[in-house]
């Protein structure tokens, strides 16, 4: 294999790399859609099944949730779901054990499924005020003026 053979090999290698298309990865997109009846659920399932690349569509009427699995983009799935004229948003809930502070005001939602809270950024923390410090010091063992009842 001479210089010509090496150059031919490199040329073939580069041309084969250009021909390969980047394959989309399989994604799962979950949506919260307001559905009232089985007819609404069928309509949503039909529309979401028509999205290019969708392989599997699951609609849960009780949780108001639609899940699309396949080679799909979340923006396209959301746009297709909005054509049904229903209130649609990306699934906002996560299991409560995945959130750092699941009991902050932003995370708690009465409409959330069991054992789920709203997904909030990690910057949402529980903040203590000076009033809280005053009450905690009132019963502290290190405070000589603390309550003696305890």
PDB file of C-alpha atoms in Angstrom:
ATOM      1  CA  UNK A   1       0.000   0.000   0.000  1.00  0.00           C
ATOM      2  CA  UNK A   2       1.712   3.106  -1.222  1.00  0.00           C
ATOM      3  CA  UNK A   3       0.983   6.759  -0.896  1.00  0.00           C
ATOM      4  CA  UNK A   4      -1.804   6.539  -3.472  1.00  0.00           C
ATOM      5  CA  UNK A   5      -3.506   3.743  -1.557  1.00  0.00           C
ATOM      6  CA  UNK A   6      -3.297   5.681   1.678  1.00  0.00           C
ATOM      7  CA  UNK A   7      -4.756   8.815   0.089  1.00  0.00           C
ATOM      8  CA  UNK A   8      -7.570   6.764  -1.466  1.00  0.00           C
ATOM      9  CA  UNK A   9      -8.340   5.149   1.893  1.00  0.00           C
ATOM     10  CA  UNK A  10      -8.494   8.540   3.668  1.00  0.00           C
ATOM     11  CA  UNK A  11     -10.671   9.957   0.881  1.00  0.00           C
ATOM     12  CA  UNK A  12     -13.126   7.050   1.164  1.00  0.00           C
ATOM     13  CA  UNK A  13     -13.188   7.397   4.937  1.00  0.00           C
ATOM     14  CA  UNK A  14     -13.984  11.117   4.795  1.00  0.00           C
ATOM     15  CA  UNK A  15     -16.678  10.690   2.136  1.00  0.00           C
ATOM     16  CA  UNK A  16     -18.376   7.923   4.118  1.00  0.00           C
ATOM     17  CA  UNK A  17     -18.459  10.171   7.197  1.00  0.00           C
ATOM     18  CA  UNK A  18     -20.239  12.912   5.235  1.00  0.00           C
ATOM     19  CA  UNK A  19     -22.912  10.532   3.945  1.00  0.00           C
ATOM     20  CA  UNK A  20     -23.954   9.362   7.387  1.00  0.00           C
ATOM     21  CA  UNK A  21     -26.900  11.296   8.710  1.00  0.00           C
ATOM     22  CA  UNK A  22     -27.097  12.050  12.349  1.00  0.00           C
ATOM     23  CA  UNK A  23     -29.699   9.723  13.775  1.00  0.00           C
ATOM     24  CA  UNK A  24     -32.136  11.288  16.185  1.00  0.00           C
ATOM     25  CA  UNK A  25     -32.299   9.704  19.580  1.00  0.00           C
ATOM     26  CA  UNK A  26     -35.531   8.310  20.933  1.00  0.00           C
ATOM     27  CA  UNK A  27     -37.129  10.803  23.296  1.00  0.00           C
ATOM     28  CA  UNK A  28     -40.097  10.734  25.610  1.00  0.00           C
ATOM     29  CA  UNK A  29     -42.149  13.919  25.760  1.00  0.00           C
ATOM     30  CA  UNK A  30     -44.784  14.253  28.479  1.00  0.00           C
ATOM     31  CA  UNK A  31     -47.545  16.857  28.257  1.00  0.00           C
ATOM     32  CA  UNK A  32     -50.210  18.039  30.656  1.00  0.00           C
ATOM     33  CA  UNK A  33     -53.405  18.451  28.625  1.00  0.00           C
ATOM     34  CA  UNK A  34     -56.812  19.384  29.973  1.00  0.00           C
ATOM     35  CA  UNK A  35     -59.153  16.585  28.890  1.00  0.00           C
ATOM     36  CA  UNK A  36     -62.717  16.133  30.078  1.00  0.00           C
ATOM     37  CA  UNK A  37     -63.919  12.910  28.447  1.00  0.00           C
ATOM     38  CA  UNK A  38     -62.897   9.871  26.400  1.00  0.00           C
ATOM     39  CA  UNK A  39     -63.641  11.788  23.203  1.00  0.00           C
ATOM     40  CA  UNK A  40     -61.075  14.415  24.141  1.00  0.00           C
ATOM     41  CA  UNK A  41     -58.528  11.702  24.913  1.00  0.00           C
ATOM     42  CA  UNK A  42     -59.129  10.032  21.517  1.00  0.00           C
ATOM     43  CA  UNK A  43     -58.766  13.366  19.719  1.00  0.00           C
ATOM     44  CA  UNK A  44     -55.476  14.122  21.491  1.00  0.00           C
ATOM     45  CA  UNK A  45     -54.141  10.620  20.813  1.00  0.00           C
ATOM     46  CA  UNK A  46     -55.034  10.897  17.113  1.00  0.00           C
ATOM     47  CA  UNK A  47     -53.324  14.276  16.733  1.00  0.00           C
ATOM     48  CA  UNK A  48     -50.190  13.213  18.635  1.00  0.00           C
ATOM     49  CA  UNK A  49     -49.946   9.957  16.671  1.00  0.00           C
ATOM     50  CA  UNK A  50     -49.722  12.069  13.515  1.00  0.00           C
ATOM     51  CA  UNK A  51     -46.534  13.805  14.655  1.00  0.00           C
ATOM     52  CA  UNK A  52     -43.619  12.783  12.441  1.00  0.00           C
ATOM     53  CA  UNK A  53     -41.404  10.313  14.304  1.00  0.00           C
ATOM     54  CA  UNK A  54     -43.924   9.379  17.009  1.00  0.00           C
ATOM     55  CA  UNK A  55     -43.797   5.638  17.670  1.00  0.00           C
ATOM     56  CA  UNK A  56     -45.883   5.299  20.814  1.00  0.00           C
ATOM     57  CA  UNK A  57     -48.567   7.587  22.262  1.00  0.00           C
ATOM     58  CA  UNK A  58     -50.140   7.054  25.679  1.00  0.00           C
ATOM     59  CA  UNK A  59     -52.970   9.221  27.009  1.00  0.00           C
ATOM     60  CA  UNK A  60     -53.926   9.076  30.692  1.00  0.00           C
ATOM     61  CA  UNK A  61     -57.275  10.793  31.219  1.00  0.00           C
ATOM     62  CA  UNK A  62     -57.155  10.553  35.021  1.00  0.00           C
ATOM     63  CA  UNK A  63     -53.785  12.325  35.336  1.00  0.00           C
ATOM     64  CA  UNK A  64     -54.462  14.634  32.350  1.00  0.00           C
ATOM     65  CA  UNK A  65     -51.196  13.400  30.848  1.00  0.00           C
ATOM     66  CA  UNK A  66     -50.121  12.486  27.320  1.00  0.00           C
ATOM     67  CA  UNK A  67     -46.792  10.780  26.653  1.00  0.00           C
ATOM     68  CA  UNK A  68     -45.201  10.586  23.187  1.00  0.00           C
ATOM     69  CA  UNK A  69     -42.200   8.334  22.587  1.00  0.00           C
ATOM     70  CA  UNK A  70     -40.121   8.250  19.429  1.00  0.00           C
ATOM     71  CA  UNK A  71     -37.813  10.386  17.333  1.00  0.00           C
ATOM     72  CA  UNK A  72     -39.695  13.592  18.122  1.00  0.00           C
ATOM     73  CA  UNK A  73     -38.869  17.125  19.186  1.00  0.00           C
ATOM     74  CA  UNK A  74     -40.699  18.544  22.230  1.00  0.00           C
ATOM     75  CA  UNK A  75     -41.529  21.814  20.426  1.00  0.00           C
ATOM     76  CA  UNK A  76     -43.228  19.982  17.562  1.00  0.00           C
ATOM     77  CA  UNK A  77     -45.220  17.754  19.907  1.00  0.00           C
ATOM     78  CA  UNK A  78     -46.320  20.793  21.918  1.00  0.00           C
ATOM     79  CA  UNK A  79     -47.345  22.633  18.746  1.00  0.00           C
ATOM     80  CA  UNK A  80     -49.333  19.624  17.521  1.00  0.00           C
ATOM     81  CA  UNK A  81     -51.105  19.303  20.877  1.00  0.00           C
ATOM     82  CA  UNK A  82     -52.018  22.996  20.806  1.00  0.00           C
ATOM     83  CA  UNK A  83     -53.921  22.435  17.542  1.00  0.00           C
ATOM     84  CA  UNK A  84     -56.546  20.575  19.580  1.00  0.00           C
ATOM     85  CA  UNK A  85     -57.521  23.924  21.201  1.00  0.00           C
ATOM     86  CA  UNK A  86     -56.961  22.470  24.666  1.00  0.00           C
ATOM     87  CA  UNK A  87     -54.861  23.924  27.478  1.00  0.00           C
ATOM     88  CA  UNK A  88     -51.426  22.333  26.990  1.00  0.00           C
ATOM     89  CA  UNK A  89     -48.066  22.578  28.758  1.00  0.00           C
ATOM     90  CA  UNK A  90     -45.018  20.369  29.156  1.00  0.00           C
ATOM     91  CA  UNK A  91     -45.390  17.983  32.099  1.00  0.00           C
ATOM     92  CA  UNK A  92     -44.425  20.129  35.117  1.00  0.00           C
ATOM     93  CA  UNK A  93     -44.353  17.427  37.816  1.00  0.00           C
ATOM     94  CA  UNK A  94     -41.501  15.287  39.145  1.00  0.00           C
ATOM     95  CA  UNK A  95     -41.388  12.767  42.017  1.00  0.00           C
ATOM     96  CA  UNK A  96     -41.022  14.646  45.287  1.00  0.00           C
ATOM     97  CA  UNK A  97     -37.862  12.746  46.264  1.00  0.00           C
ATOM     98  CA  UNK A  98     -35.991  14.282  43.284  1.00  0.00           C
ATOM     99  CA  UNK A  99     -36.568  17.860  44.470  1.00  0.00           C
ATOM    100  CA  UNK A 100     -34.216  19.375  47.044  1.00  0.00           C
ATOM    101  CA  UNK A 101     -36.981  21.184  48.952  1.00  0.00           C
ATOM    102  CA  UNK A 102     -40.352  19.656  47.988  1.00  0.00           C
ATOM    103  CA  UNK A 103     -42.294  21.679  50.534  1.00  0.00           C
ATOM    104  CA  UNK A 104     -41.468  25.195  49.333  1.00  0.00           C
ATOM    105  CA  UNK A 105     -44.442  27.231  48.204  1.00  0.00           C
ATOM    106  CA  UNK A 106     -43.516  27.072  44.505  1.00  0.00           C
ATOM    107  CA  UNK A 107     -43.333  23.265  44.449  1.00  0.00           C
ATOM    108  CA  UNK A 108     -46.546  22.360  46.227  1.00  0.00           C
ATOM    109  CA  UNK A 109     -49.545  21.888  43.925  1.00  0.00           C
ATOM    110  CA  UNK A 110     -52.892  20.426  44.991  1.00  0.00           C
ATOM    111  CA  UNK A 111     -53.554  19.211  41.448  1.00  0.00           C
ATOM    112  CA  UNK A 112     -50.330  17.214  41.235  1.00  0.00           C
ATOM    113  CA  UNK A 113     -50.533  13.411  41.037  1.00  0.00           C
ATOM    114  CA  UNK A 114     -49.745  11.477  44.232  1.00  0.00           C
ATOM    115  CA  UNK A 115     -46.093  11.674  45.327  1.00  0.00           C
ATOM    116  CA  UNK A 116     -45.340  14.403  42.763  1.00  0.00           C
ATOM    117  CA  UNK A 117     -44.562  18.109  43.089  1.00  0.00           C
ATOM    118  CA  UNK A 118     -43.968  20.869  40.563  1.00  0.00           C
ATOM    119  CA  UNK A 119     -40.476  21.020  39.147  1.00  0.00           C
ATOM    120  CA  UNK A 120     -38.792  24.113  40.583  1.00  0.00           C
ATOM    121  CA  UNK A 121     -35.247  25.372  40.100  1.00  0.00           C
ATOM    122  CA  UNK A 122     -32.730  24.570  42.817  1.00  0.00           C
ATOM    123  CA  UNK A 123     -32.475  28.273  43.605  1.00  0.00           C
ATOM    124  CA  UNK A 124     -35.895  28.153  45.284  1.00  0.00           C
ATOM    125  CA  UNK A 125     -34.904  27.618  48.915  1.00  0.00           C
ATOM    126  CA  UNK A 126     -36.596  27.907  52.230  1.00  0.00           C
ATOM    127  CA  UNK A 127     -35.595  31.259  53.669  1.00  0.00           C
ATOM    128  CA  UNK A 128     -35.391  31.918  57.365  1.00  0.00           C
ATOM    129  CA  UNK A 129     -36.331  35.271  58.798  1.00  0.00           C
ATOM    130  CA  UNK A 130     -35.241  37.021  61.958  1.00  0.00           C
ATOM    131  CA  UNK A 131     -38.592  36.132  63.507  1.00  0.00           C
ATOM    132  CA  UNK A 132     -37.792  32.435  63.099  1.00  0.00           C
ATOM    133  CA  UNK A 133     -34.402  32.914  64.759  1.00  0.00           C
ATOM    134  CA  UNK A 134     -36.003  34.678  67.705  1.00  0.00           C
ATOM    135  CA  UNK A 135     -38.356  31.774  68.343  1.00  0.00           C
ATOM    136  CA  UNK A 136     -35.659  29.148  67.966  1.00  0.00           C
ATOM    137  CA  UNK A 137     -33.377  30.993  70.399  1.00  0.00           C
ATOM    138  CA  UNK A 138     -36.199  31.206  72.920  1.00  0.00           C
ATOM    139  CA  UNK A 139     -36.016  27.457  73.512  1.00  0.00           C
ATOM    140  CA  UNK A 140     -32.287  26.975  72.975  1.00  0.00           C
ATOM    141  CA  UNK A 141     -30.205  25.205  75.661  1.00  0.00           C
ATOM    142  CA  UNK A 142     -27.378  27.675  75.051  1.00  0.00           C
ATOM    143  CA  UNK A 143     -29.503  30.698  75.921  1.00  0.00           C
ATOM    144  CA  UNK A 144     -29.457  31.450  79.689  1.00  0.00           C
ATOM    145  CA  UNK A 145     -32.730  33.378  79.387  1.00  0.00           C
ATOM    146  CA  UNK A 146     -34.478  30.540  77.574  1.00  0.00           C
ATOM    147  CA  UNK A 147     -37.771  29.080  78.689  1.00  0.00           C
ATOM    148  CA  UNK A 148     -37.255  27.008  81.833  1.00  0.00           C
ATOM    149  CA  UNK A 149     -40.425  24.954  81.391  1.00  0.00           C
ATOM    150  CA  UNK A 150     -38.739  22.625  78.989  1.00  0.00           C
TER     151      UNK A 150
END
